[in-house]
Amino acid sequence: MSLHAPEFFAELRLPFPNGTMVGTTYYATPIPDSPLRLQIDFTDTQYRNAYGGLRLTVTHTDRGTIDTVALSFADHDTFRRRQGQLHGRNMPDTFNIKIARPGQPPWEGADLTGLRDAIERYTAVWFPGAGAARRQSRAIDPVHRTPGAPVANAARGR
């Protein structure tokens, strides 16, 4: 069974105009003419054909790897709707190609919002301005608060 990586990254809707897939890896140059590149791979689990999240790597064309971070599906509630359901080896928080229903992608029912927001926050550190128009159009709060978190009133100096 196929990983369907190109379809997964298309559904993830990353804001980088210069992105491409090679095999199961997504590559991007978020800022044109920059020596920094972004690479996104799936992270393995201890089980074959099951993936626990994404690994983002920032690479400099001359200096090599600059930084790497792993974003787990569980930490970003990607498969929250699967909680309590037994899938495959009781791994509801994984991208598991063996449990995909016929005609459905392995990430069926995934909520990619938290994962996409985490990718955008991470890349904003290394690629300032990349994807800014998209983030503004979605009106993402730059502080990234959880719902219901108290907000200080700047006018009152608190």
Short mmCIF file of N, CA and C in Angstrom, two decimals:
data_model
loop_
_atom_site.label_atom_id
_atom_site.label_comp_id
_atom_site.label_asym_id
_atom_site.label_seq_id
_atom_site.Cartn_x
_atom_site.Cartn_y
_atom_site.Cartn_z
N MET A 1 0.85 -1.18 0.00
CA MET A 1 0.00 0.00 0.00
C MET A 1 0.89 1.24 0.00
N SER A 2 0.49 2.24 -0.71
CA SER A 2 1.28 3.45 -0.88
C SER A 2 1.11 4.43 0.28
N LEU A 3 2.14 5.21 0.53
CA LEU A 3 2.12 6.25 1.57
C LEU A 3 1.26 7.44 1.13
N HIS A 4 1.13 7.71 -0.15
CA HIS A 4 0.36 8.83 -0.69
C HIS A 4 0.89 10.18 -0.18
N ALA A 5 2.20 10.30 -0.09
CA ALA A 5 2.81 11.52 0.44
C ALA A 5 2.44 12.77 -0.36
N PRO A 6 2.46 12.76 -1.69
CA PRO A 6 2.10 13.99 -2.41
C PRO A 6 0.68 14.48 -2.08
N GLU A 7 -0.26 13.55 -1.95
CA GLU A 7 -1.63 13.93 -1.62
C GLU A 7 -1.71 14.47 -0.18
N PHE A 8 -0.94 13.86 0.74
CA PHE A 8 -0.93 14.33 2.13
C PHE A 8 -0.43 15.77 2.19
N PHE A 9 0.69 16.06 1.54
CA PHE A 9 1.24 17.41 1.58
C PHE A 9 0.36 18.41 0.83
N ALA A 10 -0.33 17.96 -0.20
CA ALA A 10 -1.28 18.84 -0.89
C ALA A 10 -2.43 19.20 0.04
N GLU A 11 -2.92 18.23 0.81
CA GLU A 11 -4.01 18.50 1.74
C GLU A 11 -3.53 19.34 2.93
N LEU A 12 -2.26 19.22 3.29
CA LEU A 12 -1.69 20.01 4.38
C LEU A 12 -1.66 21.50 4.02
N ARG A 13 -1.63 21.81 2.72
CA ARG A 13 -1.69 23.18 2.20
C ARG A 13 -0.62 24.08 2.82
N LEU A 14 0.62 23.72 2.63
CA LEU A 14 1.72 24.55 3.12
C LEU A 14 1.82 25.83 2.28
N PRO A 15 2.24 26.93 2.89
CA PRO A 15 2.19 28.23 2.21
C PRO A 15 3.41 28.57 1.37
N PHE A 16 4.17 27.57 0.93
CA PHE A 16 5.42 27.85 0.22
C PHE A 16 5.23 27.67 -1.28
N PRO A 17 5.42 28.74 -2.05
CA PRO A 17 5.21 28.63 -3.49
C PRO A 17 6.27 27.80 -4.20
N ASN A 18 7.44 27.66 -3.60
CA ASN A 18 8.53 26.93 -4.24
C ASN A 18 8.74 25.58 -3.57
N GLY A 19 7.68 24.78 -3.45
CA GLY A 19 7.77 23.47 -2.83
C GLY A 19 7.58 22.37 -3.85
N THR A 20 8.22 21.21 -3.60
CA THR A 20 8.08 20.07 -4.50
C THR A 20 8.26 18.78 -3.71
N MET A 21 7.77 17.71 -4.26
CA MET A 21 7.91 16.38 -3.66
C MET A 21 8.95 15.59 -4.43
N VAL A 22 9.80 14.88 -3.68
CA VAL A 22 10.71 13.91 -4.25
C VAL A 22 10.54 12.66 -3.40
N GLY A 23 9.97 11.63 -3.99
CA GLY A 23 9.65 10.43 -3.22
C GLY A 23 8.61 10.76 -2.18
N THR A 24 8.92 10.54 -0.91
CA THR A 24 8.00 10.85 0.18
C THR A 24 8.43 12.07 0.97
N THR A 25 9.36 12.84 0.42
CA THR A 25 9.89 14.01 1.11
C THR A 25 9.46 15.28 0.39
N TYR A 26 9.06 16.28 1.19
CA TYR A 26 8.67 17.59 0.67
C TYR A 26 9.86 18.53 0.84
N TYR A 27 10.22 19.23 -0.23
CA TYR A 27 11.33 20.19 -0.21
C TYR A 27 10.78 21.56 -0.59
N ALA A 28 11.30 22.61 0.06
CA ALA A 28 10.85 23.96 -0.28
C ALA A 28 11.98 24.95 -0.10
N THR A 29 11.89 26.02 -0.87
CA THR A 29 12.73 27.20 -0.70
C THR A 29 11.75 28.31 -0.35
N PRO A 30 11.41 28.45 0.95
CA PRO A 30 10.37 29.41 1.34
C PRO A 30 10.68 30.85 0.97
N ILE A 31 11.96 31.22 0.93
CA ILE A 31 12.33 32.58 0.52
C ILE A 31 13.20 32.45 -0.73
N PRO A 32 12.70 32.93 -1.88
CA PRO A 32 13.47 32.82 -3.12
C PRO A 32 14.87 33.43 -2.96
N ASP A 33 15.84 32.81 -3.59
CA ASP A 33 17.24 33.25 -3.60
C ASP A 33 17.92 33.15 -2.24
N SER A 34 17.29 32.52 -1.27
CA SER A 34 17.90 32.31 0.04
C SER A 34 18.71 31.01 0.00
N PRO A 35 19.81 30.93 0.76
CA PRO A 35 20.56 29.68 0.82
C PRO A 35 19.91 28.65 1.75
N LEU A 36 18.83 29.03 2.44
CA LEU A 36 18.17 28.10 3.36
C LEU A 36 17.07 27.32 2.63
N ARG A 37 17.01 26.04 2.96
CA ARG A 37 16.01 25.16 2.39
C ARG A 37 15.25 24.47 3.52
N LEU A 38 14.04 24.04 3.23
CA LEU A 38 13.22 23.30 4.18
C LEU A 38 12.96 21.91 3.62
N GLN A 39 13.11 20.92 4.47
CA GLN A 39 12.83 19.54 4.10
C GLN A 39 11.87 18.97 5.14
N ILE A 40 10.80 18.30 4.69
CA ILE A 40 9.83 17.70 5.60
C ILE A 40 9.67 16.23 5.25
N ASP A 41 9.93 15.38 6.25
CA ASP A 41 9.80 13.93 6.11
C ASP A 41 8.82 13.40 7.14
N PHE A 42 8.35 12.20 6.94
CA PHE A 42 7.55 11.51 7.93
C PHE A 42 8.49 10.87 8.95
N THR A 43 8.10 10.90 10.24
CA THR A 43 8.90 10.24 11.27
C THR A 43 8.37 8.82 11.45
N ASP A 44 9.28 7.90 11.55
CA ASP A 44 8.92 6.49 11.73
C ASP A 44 8.50 6.21 13.17
N THR A 45 7.76 5.14 13.33
CA THR A 45 7.48 4.59 14.66
C THR A 45 8.19 3.24 14.70
N GLN A 46 7.99 2.51 15.77
CA GLN A 46 8.63 1.19 15.85
C GLN A 46 7.94 0.16 14.96
N TYR A 47 6.81 0.54 14.36
CA TYR A 47 6.05 -0.38 13.51
C TYR A 47 6.22 -0.02 12.05
N ARG A 48 6.27 -1.03 11.22
CA ARG A 48 6.41 -0.84 9.79
C ARG A 48 5.15 -0.18 9.23
N ASN A 49 5.33 0.77 8.34
CA ASN A 49 4.24 1.47 7.66
C ASN A 49 3.38 2.33 8.58
N ALA A 50 3.91 2.73 9.72
CA ALA A 50 3.20 3.63 10.63
C ALA A 50 4.12 4.81 10.91
N TYR A 51 3.57 6.01 10.85
CA TYR A 51 4.36 7.22 11.00
C TYR A 51 3.77 8.05 12.12
N GLY A 52 4.63 8.59 13.00
CA GLY A 52 4.18 9.29 14.19
C GLY A 52 4.11 10.80 14.06
N GLY A 53 4.58 11.34 12.96
CA GLY A 53 4.57 12.79 12.79
C GLY A 53 5.43 13.20 11.62
N LEU A 54 5.88 14.44 11.68
CA LEU A 54 6.73 15.00 10.62
C LEU A 54 8.03 15.52 11.21
N ARG A 55 9.11 15.39 10.48
CA ARG A 55 10.41 15.95 10.86
C ARG A 55 10.73 17.08 9.88
N LEU A 56 10.95 18.28 10.43
CA LEU A 56 11.30 19.44 9.62
C LEU A 56 12.79 19.69 9.78
N THR A 57 13.49 19.88 8.68
CA THR A 57 14.92 20.14 8.70
C THR A 57 15.19 21.39 7.88
N VAL A 58 15.91 22.33 8.49
CA VAL A 58 16.37 23.52 7.78
C VAL A 58 17.82 23.28 7.41
N THR A 59 18.12 23.44 6.12
CA THR A 59 19.46 23.18 5.61
C THR A 59 19.98 24.42 4.90
N HIS A 60 21.26 24.72 5.12
CA HIS A 60 21.95 25.79 4.40
C HIS A 60 22.69 25.13 3.24
N THR A 61 22.62 25.74 2.06
CA THR A 61 23.22 25.11 0.88
C THR A 61 24.73 24.90 1.01
N ASP A 62 25.43 25.73 1.78
CA ASP A 62 26.88 25.57 1.96
C ASP A 62 27.26 24.92 3.29
N ARG A 63 26.47 25.15 4.32
CA ARG A 63 26.84 24.70 5.67
C ARG A 63 26.15 23.43 6.12
N GLY A 64 25.17 22.94 5.38
CA GLY A 64 24.48 21.71 5.75
C GLY A 64 23.31 21.96 6.69
N THR A 65 23.01 20.96 7.51
CA THR A 65 21.86 21.03 8.41
C THR A 65 22.07 22.10 9.47
N ILE A 66 21.06 22.97 9.61
CA ILE A 66 21.09 24.05 10.60
C ILE A 66 20.25 23.67 11.81
N ASP A 67 19.04 23.12 11.59
CA ASP A 67 18.15 22.79 12.69
C ASP A 67 17.17 21.71 12.24
N THR A 68 16.73 20.91 13.21
CA THR A 68 15.73 19.87 12.96
C THR A 68 14.77 19.84 14.12
N VAL A 69 13.50 19.63 13.81
CA VAL A 69 12.47 19.49 14.85
C VAL A 69 11.49 18.40 14.40
N ALA A 70 11.01 17.63 15.37
CA ALA A 70 9.99 16.62 15.09
C ALA A 70 8.66 17.11 15.64
N LEU A 71 7.62 17.04 14.84
CA LEU A 71 6.28 17.42 15.24
C LEU A 71 5.42 16.15 15.23
N SER A 72 4.97 15.73 16.40
CA SER A 72 4.18 14.49 16.45
C SER A 72 2.72 14.78 16.14
N PHE A 73 2.08 13.81 15.53
CA PHE A 73 0.66 13.93 15.26
C PHE A 73 -0.12 14.03 16.57
N ALA A 74 0.31 13.27 17.58
CA ALA A 74 -0.39 13.27 18.87
C ALA A 74 -0.34 14.64 19.52
N ASP A 75 0.81 15.31 19.51
CA ASP A 75 0.95 16.61 20.15
C ASP A 75 0.13 17.70 19.46
N HIS A 76 -0.23 17.48 18.21
CA HIS A 76 -0.97 18.50 17.46
C HIS A 76 -2.39 18.06 17.13
N ASP A 77 -2.88 17.07 17.87
CA ASP A 77 -4.27 16.59 17.76
C ASP A 77 -4.69 16.26 16.33
N THR A 78 -3.75 15.74 15.55
CA THR A 78 -4.04 15.44 14.15
C THR A 78 -5.10 14.36 14.01
N PHE A 79 -5.03 13.36 14.86
CA PHE A 79 -5.98 12.25 14.77
C PHE A 79 -6.86 12.18 16.01
N ARG A 80 -7.23 13.32 16.55
CA ARG A 80 -8.05 13.36 17.76
C ARG A 80 -9.35 12.59 17.59
N ARG A 81 -9.93 12.64 16.41
CA ARG A 81 -11.20 11.95 16.17
C ARG A 81 -11.05 10.43 16.27
N ARG A 82 -9.81 9.94 16.17
CA ARG A 82 -9.58 8.50 16.29
C ARG A 82 -9.40 8.06 17.74
N GLN A 83 -9.31 8.99 18.67
CA GLN A 83 -9.09 8.63 20.07
C GLN A 83 -10.14 7.64 20.53
N GLY A 84 -9.69 6.62 21.23
CA GLY A 84 -10.61 5.60 21.73
C GLY A 84 -10.94 4.53 20.72
N GLN A 85 -10.54 4.72 19.48
CA GLN A 85 -10.78 3.71 18.46
C GLN A 85 -9.53 2.87 18.31
N LEU A 86 -9.70 1.60 18.12
CA LEU A 86 -8.56 0.71 17.92
C LEU A 86 -8.27 0.64 16.44
N HIS A 87 -7.09 1.08 16.05
CA HIS A 87 -6.67 1.04 14.65
C HIS A 87 -5.38 0.26 14.57
N GLY A 88 -5.38 -0.80 13.80
CA GLY A 88 -4.14 -1.55 13.63
C GLY A 88 -3.62 -2.06 14.96
N ARG A 89 -2.52 -1.55 15.39
CA ARG A 89 -1.88 -1.97 16.63
C ARG A 89 -2.24 -1.03 17.77
N ASN A 90 -3.49 -0.61 17.87
CA ASN A 90 -3.94 0.32 18.90
C ASN A 90 -3.11 1.60 18.89
N MET A 91 -2.91 2.15 17.72
CA MET A 91 -2.12 3.37 17.55
C MET A 91 -2.99 4.44 16.91
N PRO A 92 -3.89 5.05 17.67
CA PRO A 92 -4.80 6.01 17.05
C PRO A 92 -4.13 7.31 16.62
N ASP A 93 -2.93 7.60 17.11
CA ASP A 93 -2.27 8.87 16.78
C ASP A 93 -1.23 8.74 15.68
N THR A 94 -1.36 7.73 14.84
CA THR A 94 -0.37 7.54 13.79
C THR A 94 -1.01 7.59 12.41
N PHE A 95 -0.16 7.85 11.45
CA PHE A 95 -0.48 7.79 10.04
C PHE A 95 -0.09 6.37 9.67
N ASN A 96 -1.05 5.45 9.64
CA ASN A 96 -0.76 4.03 9.48
C ASN A 96 -1.37 3.55 8.17
N ILE A 97 -0.51 3.24 7.19
CA ILE A 97 -1.04 2.90 5.87
C ILE A 97 -1.71 1.54 5.84
N LYS A 98 -1.48 0.70 6.85
CA LYS A 98 -2.13 -0.61 6.85
C LYS A 98 -3.59 -0.54 7.30
N ILE A 99 -3.98 0.53 7.99
CA ILE A 99 -5.35 0.60 8.48
C ILE A 99 -6.27 1.42 7.58
N ALA A 100 -5.74 1.92 6.50
CA ALA A 100 -6.56 2.74 5.61
C ALA A 100 -7.68 1.91 5.01
N ARG A 101 -8.85 2.51 4.97
CA ARG A 101 -9.99 1.84 4.33
C ARG A 101 -9.82 1.92 2.81
N PRO A 102 -10.31 0.94 2.10
CA PRO A 102 -10.20 0.96 0.64
C PRO A 102 -10.75 2.26 0.06
N GLY A 103 -9.98 2.87 -0.80
CA GLY A 103 -10.39 4.10 -1.45
C GLY A 103 -10.20 5.35 -0.61
N GLN A 104 -9.72 5.21 0.63
CA GLN A 104 -9.50 6.35 1.52
C GLN A 104 -8.01 6.50 1.82
N PRO A 105 -7.54 7.74 2.01
CA PRO A 105 -6.12 7.92 2.35
C PRO A 105 -5.84 7.47 3.78
N PRO A 106 -4.59 7.14 4.11
CA PRO A 106 -4.26 6.69 5.46
C PRO A 106 -4.51 7.75 6.53
N TRP A 107 -4.63 9.00 6.14
CA TRP A 107 -4.87 10.08 7.10
C TRP A 107 -6.35 10.46 7.17
N GLU A 108 -7.21 9.58 6.71
CA GLU A 108 -8.65 9.83 6.71
C GLU A 108 -9.09 10.33 8.10
N GLY A 109 -9.84 11.42 8.12
CA GLY A 109 -10.34 11.98 9.36
C GLY A 109 -9.35 12.85 10.11
N ALA A 110 -8.19 13.09 9.53
CA ALA A 110 -7.17 13.89 10.20
C ALA A 110 -7.55 15.37 10.19
N ASP A 111 -7.22 16.05 11.28
CA ASP A 111 -7.36 17.50 11.36
C ASP A 111 -5.94 18.05 11.25
N LEU A 112 -5.60 18.62 10.13
CA LEU A 112 -4.23 19.07 9.86
C LEU A 112 -3.97 20.49 10.33
N THR A 113 -4.96 21.15 10.91
CA THR A 113 -4.83 22.55 11.31
C THR A 113 -3.71 22.77 12.31
N GLY A 114 -3.68 22.02 13.40
CA GLY A 114 -2.64 22.19 14.42
C GLY A 114 -1.25 21.92 13.88
N LEU A 115 -1.13 20.90 13.06
CA LEU A 115 0.16 20.56 12.46
C LEU A 115 0.62 21.66 11.51
N ARG A 116 -0.28 22.14 10.67
CA ARG A 116 0.06 23.22 9.72
C ARG A 116 0.46 24.49 10.47
N ASP A 117 -0.27 24.83 11.54
CA ASP A 117 0.07 26.02 12.33
C ASP A 117 1.46 25.87 12.96
N ALA A 118 1.78 24.68 13.46
CA ALA A 118 3.10 24.45 14.05
C ALA A 118 4.20 24.58 13.00
N ILE A 119 3.96 24.08 11.81
CA ILE A 119 4.94 24.21 10.72
C ILE A 119 5.13 25.68 10.37
N GLU A 120 4.04 26.45 10.30
CA GLU A 120 4.14 27.87 9.98
C GLU A 120 4.89 28.64 11.07
N ARG A 121 4.64 28.29 12.34
CA ARG A 121 5.36 28.97 13.43
C ARG A 121 6.86 28.64 13.39
N TYR A 122 7.18 27.38 13.14
CA TYR A 122 8.59 26.97 13.07
C TYR A 122 9.29 27.66 11.89
N THR A 123 8.67 27.64 10.73
CA THR A 123 9.32 28.23 9.56
C THR A 123 9.41 29.74 9.66
N ALA A 124 8.53 30.38 10.43
CA ALA A 124 8.62 31.83 10.62
C ALA A 124 9.92 32.22 11.32
N VAL A 125 10.47 31.32 12.12
CA VAL A 125 11.76 31.59 12.79
C VAL A 125 12.89 31.62 11.77
N TRP A 126 12.92 30.66 10.87
CA TRP A 126 14.01 30.52 9.92
C TRP A 126 13.77 31.25 8.60
N PHE A 127 12.52 31.48 8.27
CA PHE A 127 12.16 32.12 7.00
C PHE A 127 11.19 33.26 7.25
N PRO A 128 11.64 34.34 7.91
CA PRO A 128 10.72 35.44 8.23
C PRO A 128 10.05 35.98 6.96
N GLY A 129 8.76 36.15 7.04
CA GLY A 129 8.01 36.69 5.91
C GLY A 129 7.46 35.64 4.97
N ALA A 130 8.03 34.43 4.98
CA ALA A 130 7.54 33.38 4.09
C ALA A 130 6.16 32.95 4.56
N GLY A 131 5.20 32.97 3.67
CA GLY A 131 3.85 32.55 4.02
C GLY A 131 3.07 33.58 4.82
N ALA A 132 3.61 34.79 4.98
CA ALA A 132 2.95 35.81 5.80
C ALA A 132 1.58 36.19 5.25
N ALA A 133 1.47 36.29 3.96
CA ALA A 133 0.19 36.68 3.37
C ALA A 133 -0.88 35.65 3.68
N ARG A 134 -0.51 34.39 3.61
CA ARG A 134 -1.48 33.34 3.91
C ARG A 134 -1.87 33.37 5.38
N ARG A 135 -0.91 33.54 6.27
CA ARG A 135 -1.20 33.59 7.70
C ARG A 135 -2.11 34.77 8.01
N GLN A 136 -1.85 35.92 7.37
CA GLN A 136 -2.69 37.09 7.63
C GLN A 136 -4.10 36.87 7.11
N SER A 137 -4.21 36.20 5.98
CA SER A 137 -5.54 35.97 5.42
C SER A 137 -6.35 35.03 6.30
N ARG A 138 -5.70 34.16 7.03
CA ARG A 138 -6.40 33.25 7.94
C ARG A 138 -6.55 33.87 9.32
N ALA A 139 -5.97 35.06 9.53
CA ALA A 139 -6.08 35.79 10.79
C ALA A 139 -5.62 34.96 11.98
N ILE A 140 -4.44 34.36 11.85
CA ILE A 140 -3.86 33.61 12.96
C ILE A 140 -3.31 34.58 13.98
N ASP A 141 -3.64 34.40 15.24
CA ASP A 141 -3.13 35.23 16.32
C ASP A 141 -1.63 34.99 16.45
N PRO A 142 -0.78 36.02 16.38
CA PRO A 142 0.66 35.82 16.43
C PRO A 142 1.16 35.25 17.75
N VAL A 143 0.37 35.34 18.81
CA VAL A 143 0.79 34.82 20.10
C VAL A 143 0.46 33.34 20.21
N HIS A 144 -0.46 32.83 19.42
CA HIS A 144 -0.93 31.45 19.41
C HIS A 144 -1.36 31.02 20.80
N ARG A 145 -2.44 31.59 21.24
CA ARG A 145 -3.01 31.22 22.53
C ARG A 145 -3.94 30.04 22.36
N THR A 146 -4.13 29.30 23.45
CA THR A 146 -5.14 28.25 23.43
C THR A 146 -6.49 28.91 23.64
N PRO A 147 -7.56 28.30 23.15
CA PRO A 147 -8.89 28.91 23.33
C PRO A 147 -9.18 29.13 24.81
N GLY A 148 -9.72 30.29 25.12
CA GLY A 148 -10.10 30.60 26.48
C GLY A 148 -8.97 31.14 27.34
N ALA A 149 -7.77 31.28 26.79
CA ALA A 149 -6.65 31.81 27.57
C ALA A 149 -6.88 33.29 27.83
N PRO A 150 -6.55 33.76 29.02
CA PRO A 150 -6.76 35.18 29.32
C PRO A 150 -5.87 36.06 28.45
N VAL A 151 -6.40 37.21 28.11
CA VAL A 151 -5.67 38.16 27.28
C VAL A 151 -5.45 39.43 28.08
N ALA A 152 -4.20 39.89 28.12
CA ALA A 152 -3.89 41.14 28.83
C ALA A 152 -4.43 42.32 28.04
N ASN A 153 -4.93 43.32 28.71
CA ASN A 153 -5.44 44.50 28.05
C ASN A 153 -4.29 45.51 27.95
N ALA A 154 -3.76 45.66 26.74
CA ALA A 154 -2.62 46.55 26.53
C ALA A 154 -2.96 48.01 26.86
N ALA A 155 -4.20 48.40 26.65
CA ALA A 155 -4.58 49.80 26.91
C ALA A 155 -4.50 50.12 28.40
N ARG A 156 -4.70 49.12 29.23
CA ARG A 156 -4.65 49.36 30.67
C ARG A 156 -3.28 49.04 31.25
N GLY A 157 -2.37 48.57 30.42
CA GLY A 157 -1.01 48.30 30.88
C GLY A 157 -0.88 47.00 31.66
N ARG A 158 -1.80 46.08 31.45
CA ARG A 158 -1.72 44.80 32.16
C ARG A 158 -1.16 43.73 31.29
#
